[in-house]
PDB file of C-alpha atoms and ligand atoms in Angstrom:
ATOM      1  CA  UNK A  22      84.670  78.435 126.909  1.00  0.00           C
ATOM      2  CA  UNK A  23      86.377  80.678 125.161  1.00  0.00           C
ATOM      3  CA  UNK A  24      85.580  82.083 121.597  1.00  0.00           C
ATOM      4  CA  UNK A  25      87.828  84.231 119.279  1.00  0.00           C
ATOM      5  CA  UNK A  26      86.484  85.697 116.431  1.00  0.00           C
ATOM      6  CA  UNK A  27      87.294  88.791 114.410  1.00  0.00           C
ATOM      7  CA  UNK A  28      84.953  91.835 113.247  1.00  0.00           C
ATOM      8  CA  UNK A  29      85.293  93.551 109.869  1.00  0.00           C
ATOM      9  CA  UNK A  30      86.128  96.699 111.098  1.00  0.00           C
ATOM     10  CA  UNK A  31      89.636  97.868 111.250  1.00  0.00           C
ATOM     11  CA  UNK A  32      90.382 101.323 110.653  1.00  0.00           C
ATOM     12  CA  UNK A  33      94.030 101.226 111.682  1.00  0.00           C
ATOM     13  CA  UNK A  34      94.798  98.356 109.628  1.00  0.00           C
ATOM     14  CA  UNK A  35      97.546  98.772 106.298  1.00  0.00           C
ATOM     15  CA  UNK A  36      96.604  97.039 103.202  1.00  0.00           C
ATOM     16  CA  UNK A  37      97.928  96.433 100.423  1.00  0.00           C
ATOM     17  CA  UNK A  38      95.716  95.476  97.200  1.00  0.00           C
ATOM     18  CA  UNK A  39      97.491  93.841  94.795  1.00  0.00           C
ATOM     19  CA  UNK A  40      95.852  93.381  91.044  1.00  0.00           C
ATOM     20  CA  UNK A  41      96.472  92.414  87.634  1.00  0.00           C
ATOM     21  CA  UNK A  42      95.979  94.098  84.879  1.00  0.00           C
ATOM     22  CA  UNK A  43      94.979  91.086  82.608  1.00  0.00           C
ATOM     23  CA  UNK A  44      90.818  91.042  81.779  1.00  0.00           C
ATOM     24  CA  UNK A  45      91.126  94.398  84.100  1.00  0.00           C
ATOM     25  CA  UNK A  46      87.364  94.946  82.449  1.00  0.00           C
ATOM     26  CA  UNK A  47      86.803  92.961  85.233  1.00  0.00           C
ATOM     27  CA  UNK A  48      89.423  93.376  87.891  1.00  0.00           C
ATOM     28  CA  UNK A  49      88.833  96.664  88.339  1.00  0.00           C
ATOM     29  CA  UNK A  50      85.168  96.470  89.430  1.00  0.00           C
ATOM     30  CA  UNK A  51      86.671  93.917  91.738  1.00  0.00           C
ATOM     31  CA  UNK A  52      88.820  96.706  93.229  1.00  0.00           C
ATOM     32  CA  UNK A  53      85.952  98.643  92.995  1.00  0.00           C
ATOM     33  CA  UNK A  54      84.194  96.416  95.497  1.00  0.00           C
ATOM     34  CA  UNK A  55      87.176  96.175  97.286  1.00  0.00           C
ATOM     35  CA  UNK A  56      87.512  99.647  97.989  1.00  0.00           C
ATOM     36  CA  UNK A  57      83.896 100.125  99.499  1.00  0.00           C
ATOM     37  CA  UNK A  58      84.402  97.295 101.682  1.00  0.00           C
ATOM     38  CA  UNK A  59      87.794  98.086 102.801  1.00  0.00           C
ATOM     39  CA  UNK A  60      86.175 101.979 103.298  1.00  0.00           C
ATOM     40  CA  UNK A  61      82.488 101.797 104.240  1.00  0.00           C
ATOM     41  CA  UNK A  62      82.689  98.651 105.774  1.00  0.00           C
ATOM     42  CA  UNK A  63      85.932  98.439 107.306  1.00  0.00           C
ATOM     43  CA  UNK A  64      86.310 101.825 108.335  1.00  0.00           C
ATOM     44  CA  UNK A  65      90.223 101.553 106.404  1.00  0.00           C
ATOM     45  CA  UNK A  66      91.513 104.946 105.786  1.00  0.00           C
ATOM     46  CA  UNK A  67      92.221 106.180 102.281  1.00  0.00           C
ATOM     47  CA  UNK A  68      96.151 107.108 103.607  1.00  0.00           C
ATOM     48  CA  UNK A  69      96.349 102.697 104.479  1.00  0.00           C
ATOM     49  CA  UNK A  70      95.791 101.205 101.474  1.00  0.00           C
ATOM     50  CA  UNK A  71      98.475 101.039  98.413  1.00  0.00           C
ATOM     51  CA  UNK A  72      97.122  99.637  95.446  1.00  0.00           C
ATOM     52  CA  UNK A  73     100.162  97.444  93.283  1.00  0.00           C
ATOM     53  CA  UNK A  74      99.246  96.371  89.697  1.00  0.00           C
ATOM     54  CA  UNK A  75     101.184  93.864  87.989  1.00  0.00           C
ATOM     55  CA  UNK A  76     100.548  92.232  84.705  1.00  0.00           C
ATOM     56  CA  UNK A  77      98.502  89.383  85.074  1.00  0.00           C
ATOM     57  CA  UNK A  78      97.190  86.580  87.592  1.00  0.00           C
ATOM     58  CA  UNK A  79     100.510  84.832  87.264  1.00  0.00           C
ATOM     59  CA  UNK A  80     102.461  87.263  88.447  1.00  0.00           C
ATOM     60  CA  UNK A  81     100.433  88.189  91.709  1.00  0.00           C
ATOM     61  CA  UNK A  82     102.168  85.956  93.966  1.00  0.00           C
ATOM     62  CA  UNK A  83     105.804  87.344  93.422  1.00  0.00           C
ATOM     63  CA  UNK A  84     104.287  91.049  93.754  1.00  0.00           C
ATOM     64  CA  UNK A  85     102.560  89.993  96.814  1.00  0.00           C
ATOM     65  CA  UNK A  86     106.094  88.375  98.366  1.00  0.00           C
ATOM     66  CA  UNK A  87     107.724  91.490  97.982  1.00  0.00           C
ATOM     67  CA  UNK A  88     105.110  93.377  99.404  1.00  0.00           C
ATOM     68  CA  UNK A  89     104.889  91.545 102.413  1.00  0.00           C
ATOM     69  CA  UNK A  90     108.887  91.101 103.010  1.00  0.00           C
ATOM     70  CA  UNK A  91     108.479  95.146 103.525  1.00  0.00           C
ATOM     71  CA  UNK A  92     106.714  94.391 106.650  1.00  0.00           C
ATOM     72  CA  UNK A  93     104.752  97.720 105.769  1.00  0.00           C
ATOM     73  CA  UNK A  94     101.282  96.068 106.136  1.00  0.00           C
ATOM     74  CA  UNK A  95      98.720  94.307 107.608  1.00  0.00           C
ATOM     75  CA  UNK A  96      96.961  92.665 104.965  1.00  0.00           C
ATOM     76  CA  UNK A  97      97.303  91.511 101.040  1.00  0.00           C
ATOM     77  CA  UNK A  98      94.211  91.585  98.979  1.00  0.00           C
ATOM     78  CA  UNK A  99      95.131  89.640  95.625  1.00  0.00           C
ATOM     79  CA  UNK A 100      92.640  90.645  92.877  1.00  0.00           C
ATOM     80  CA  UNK A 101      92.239  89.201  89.156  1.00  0.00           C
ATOM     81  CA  UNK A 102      90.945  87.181  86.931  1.00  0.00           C
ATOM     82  CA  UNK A 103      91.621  83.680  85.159  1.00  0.00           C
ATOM     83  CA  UNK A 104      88.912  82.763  82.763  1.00  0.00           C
ATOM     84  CA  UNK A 105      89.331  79.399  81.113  1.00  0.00           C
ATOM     85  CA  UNK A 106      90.029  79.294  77.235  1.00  0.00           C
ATOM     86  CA  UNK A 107      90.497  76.622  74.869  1.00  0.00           C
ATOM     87  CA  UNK A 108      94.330  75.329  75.251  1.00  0.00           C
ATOM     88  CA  UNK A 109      95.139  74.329  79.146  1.00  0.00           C
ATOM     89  CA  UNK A 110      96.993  77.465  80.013  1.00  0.00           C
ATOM     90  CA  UNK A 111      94.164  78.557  82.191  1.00  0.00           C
ATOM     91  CA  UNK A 112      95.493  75.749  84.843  1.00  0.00           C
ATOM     92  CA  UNK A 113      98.905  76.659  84.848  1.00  0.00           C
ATOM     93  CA  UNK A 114      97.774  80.434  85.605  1.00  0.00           C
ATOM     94  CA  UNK A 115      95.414  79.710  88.366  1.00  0.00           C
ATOM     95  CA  UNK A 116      97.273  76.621  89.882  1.00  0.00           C
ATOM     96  CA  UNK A 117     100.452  78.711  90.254  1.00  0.00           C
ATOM     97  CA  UNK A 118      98.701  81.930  91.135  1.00  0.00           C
ATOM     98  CA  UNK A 119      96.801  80.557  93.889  1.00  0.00           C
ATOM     99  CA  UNK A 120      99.623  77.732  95.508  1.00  0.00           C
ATOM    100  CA  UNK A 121     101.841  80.883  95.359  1.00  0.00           C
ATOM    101  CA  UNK A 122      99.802  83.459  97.501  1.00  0.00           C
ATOM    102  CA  UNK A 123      98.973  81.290 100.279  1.00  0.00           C
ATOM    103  CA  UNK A 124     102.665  80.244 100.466  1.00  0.00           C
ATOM    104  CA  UNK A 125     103.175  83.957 100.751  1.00  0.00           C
ATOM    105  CA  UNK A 126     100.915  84.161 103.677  1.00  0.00           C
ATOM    106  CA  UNK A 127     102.300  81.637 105.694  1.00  0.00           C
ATOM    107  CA  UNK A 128     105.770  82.046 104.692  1.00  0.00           C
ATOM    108  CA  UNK A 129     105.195  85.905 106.024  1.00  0.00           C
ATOM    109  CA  UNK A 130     102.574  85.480 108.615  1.00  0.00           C
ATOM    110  CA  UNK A 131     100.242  88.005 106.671  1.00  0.00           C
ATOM    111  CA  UNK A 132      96.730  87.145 105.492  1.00  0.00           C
ATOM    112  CA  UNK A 133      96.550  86.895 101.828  1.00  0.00           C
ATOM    113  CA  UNK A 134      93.263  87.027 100.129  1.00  0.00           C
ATOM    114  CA  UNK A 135      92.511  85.146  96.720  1.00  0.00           C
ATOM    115  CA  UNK A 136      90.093  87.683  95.227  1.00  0.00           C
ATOM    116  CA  UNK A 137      91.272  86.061  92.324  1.00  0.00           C
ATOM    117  CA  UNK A 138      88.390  84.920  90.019  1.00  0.00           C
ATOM    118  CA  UNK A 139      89.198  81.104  87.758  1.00  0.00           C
ATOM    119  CA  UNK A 140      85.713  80.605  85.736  1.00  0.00           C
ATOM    120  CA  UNK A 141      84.541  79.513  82.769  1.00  0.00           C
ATOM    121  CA  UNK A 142      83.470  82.127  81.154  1.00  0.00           C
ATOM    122  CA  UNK A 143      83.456  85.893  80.937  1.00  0.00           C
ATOM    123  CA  UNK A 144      79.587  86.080  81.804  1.00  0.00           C
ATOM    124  CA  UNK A 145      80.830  84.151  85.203  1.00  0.00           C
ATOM    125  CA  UNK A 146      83.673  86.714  86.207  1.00  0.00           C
ATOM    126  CA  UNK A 147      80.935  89.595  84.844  1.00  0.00           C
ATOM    127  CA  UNK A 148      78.889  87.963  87.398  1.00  0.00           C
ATOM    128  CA  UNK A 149      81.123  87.669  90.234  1.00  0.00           C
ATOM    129  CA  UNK A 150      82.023  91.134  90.056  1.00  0.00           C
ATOM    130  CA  UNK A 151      79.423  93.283  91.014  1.00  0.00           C
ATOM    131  CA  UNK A 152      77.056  91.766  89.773  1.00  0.00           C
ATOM    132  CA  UNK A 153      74.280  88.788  90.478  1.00  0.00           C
ATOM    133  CA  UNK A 154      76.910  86.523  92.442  1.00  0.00           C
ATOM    134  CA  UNK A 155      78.233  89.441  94.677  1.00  0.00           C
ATOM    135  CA  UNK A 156      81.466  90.874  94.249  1.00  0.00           C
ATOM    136  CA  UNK A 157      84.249  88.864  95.089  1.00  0.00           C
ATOM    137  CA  UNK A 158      86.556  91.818  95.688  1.00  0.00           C
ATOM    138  CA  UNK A 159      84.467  92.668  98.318  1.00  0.00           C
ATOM    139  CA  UNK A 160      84.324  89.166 100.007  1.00  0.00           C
ATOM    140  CA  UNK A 161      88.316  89.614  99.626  1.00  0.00           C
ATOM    141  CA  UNK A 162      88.370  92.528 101.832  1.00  0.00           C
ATOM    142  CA  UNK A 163      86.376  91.995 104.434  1.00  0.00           C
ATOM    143  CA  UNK A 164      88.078  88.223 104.697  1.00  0.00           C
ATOM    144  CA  UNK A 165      91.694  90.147 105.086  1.00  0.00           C
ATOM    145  CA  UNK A 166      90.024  92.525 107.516  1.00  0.00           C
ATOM    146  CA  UNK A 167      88.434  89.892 109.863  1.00  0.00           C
ATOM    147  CA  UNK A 168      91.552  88.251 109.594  1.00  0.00           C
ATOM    148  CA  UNK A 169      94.007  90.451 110.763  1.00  0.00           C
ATOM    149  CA  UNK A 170      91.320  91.080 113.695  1.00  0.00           C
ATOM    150  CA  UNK A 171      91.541  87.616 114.777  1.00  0.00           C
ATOM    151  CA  UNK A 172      94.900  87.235 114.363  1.00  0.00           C
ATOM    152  CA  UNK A 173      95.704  89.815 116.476  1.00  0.00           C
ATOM    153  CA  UNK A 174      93.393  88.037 119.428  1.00  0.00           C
ATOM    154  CA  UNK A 175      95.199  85.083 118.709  1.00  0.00           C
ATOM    155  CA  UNK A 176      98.730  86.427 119.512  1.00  0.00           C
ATOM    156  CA  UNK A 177      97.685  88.497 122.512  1.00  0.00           C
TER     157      UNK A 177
HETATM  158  N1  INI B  22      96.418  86.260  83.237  1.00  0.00           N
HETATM  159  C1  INI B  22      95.295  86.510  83.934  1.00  0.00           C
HETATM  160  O1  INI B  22      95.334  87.262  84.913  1.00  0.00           O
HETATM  161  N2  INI B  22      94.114  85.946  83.556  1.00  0.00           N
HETATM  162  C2  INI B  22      94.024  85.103  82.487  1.00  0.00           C
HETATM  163  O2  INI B  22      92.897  84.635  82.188  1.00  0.00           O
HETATM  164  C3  INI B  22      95.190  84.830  81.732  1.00  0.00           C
HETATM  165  N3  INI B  22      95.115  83.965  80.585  1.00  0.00           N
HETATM  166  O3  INI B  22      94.078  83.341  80.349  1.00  0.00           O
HETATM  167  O4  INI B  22      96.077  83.836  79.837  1.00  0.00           O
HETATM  168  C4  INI B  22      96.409  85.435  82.149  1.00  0.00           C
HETATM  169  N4  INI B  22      97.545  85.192  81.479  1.00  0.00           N
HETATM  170  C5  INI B  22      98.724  86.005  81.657  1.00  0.00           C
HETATM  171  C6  INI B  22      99.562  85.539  82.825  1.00  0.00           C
HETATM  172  O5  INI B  22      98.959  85.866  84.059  1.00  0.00           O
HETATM  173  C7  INI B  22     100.953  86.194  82.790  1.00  0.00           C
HETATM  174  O6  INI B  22     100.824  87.573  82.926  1.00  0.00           O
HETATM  175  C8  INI B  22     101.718  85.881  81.509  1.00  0.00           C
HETATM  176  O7  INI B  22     101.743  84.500  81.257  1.00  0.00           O
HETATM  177  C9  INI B  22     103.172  86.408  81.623  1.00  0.00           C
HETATM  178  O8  INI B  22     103.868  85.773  82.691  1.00  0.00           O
END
């Protein structure tokens, strides 16, 4: 038998962290999370990641497609937040925003992560970002990292 898996550490790994700015209350304790992962966990130097903000959750997947066409990294870590409201506008947001980064990971070969939050409420992004549920940021990163790990094992 033979078993791939990857680890979370990859200190020679370029990422690129895409994030809205839209509810950035919350996104940027989700790149706050990010960070430490990507840093303390992964063992990414500060000189590998670019950070990219763009206006909202909508717009992530476009941002993300140009940043991987560059070819100037490993790894895309998508961070926002869609919280539901009253009028169905949340769905078009998240629908499109999600279908449209993992079409840019396999149209590019690049792991995309969705540390994109779609809740309810602002008390459940509050608490998916650093606070009782984890941070999802966080979850992002090391995903991406153990990702382009196993990828790599794959292809050799
Ligand atoms: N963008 C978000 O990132 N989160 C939201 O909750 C949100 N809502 O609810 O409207 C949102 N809208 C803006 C959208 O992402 C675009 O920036 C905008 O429609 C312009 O294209």
């Amino acid at each position: 038998m033979k078993l791939i898996e990857g680890a979370t550490v990859a200190p020679n790994a370029k990422v690129a962290i895409v994030i809205a700015r839209f509810n950035s209350f919350i996104n940027d304790s989700l790149l706050s999370g990010a960070l430490d992962a990507l840093q303390r966990q992964g063992q990414v130097s500060d000189d590998n990641i670019t950070i990219i903000r763009c206006p909202g959750a909508y717009e992530l997947p476009l941002v993300a497609q140009f940043t991987a066409k560059t070819d100037r990294y490993d790894a895309i870590i998508a961070l926002g937040a869609v919280i539901r409201g009253g009028t169905p506008h949340f769905e078009y947001v998240a629908g499109e925003c999600n279908k449209g980064l993992a079409q840019v990971a396999l149209d590019y070969n690049i792991p995309v992560a969705f540390g994109v939050l779609t809740v309810d409420s602002i008390e459940q992004a509050i608490e998916r970002a650093g606070t009782k549920a984890g941070n999802k940021g966080a979850e992002a990163a090391l995903s991406v990292l153990e990702m382009v790990n196993v990828l790599a094992q794959v292809e050799s």
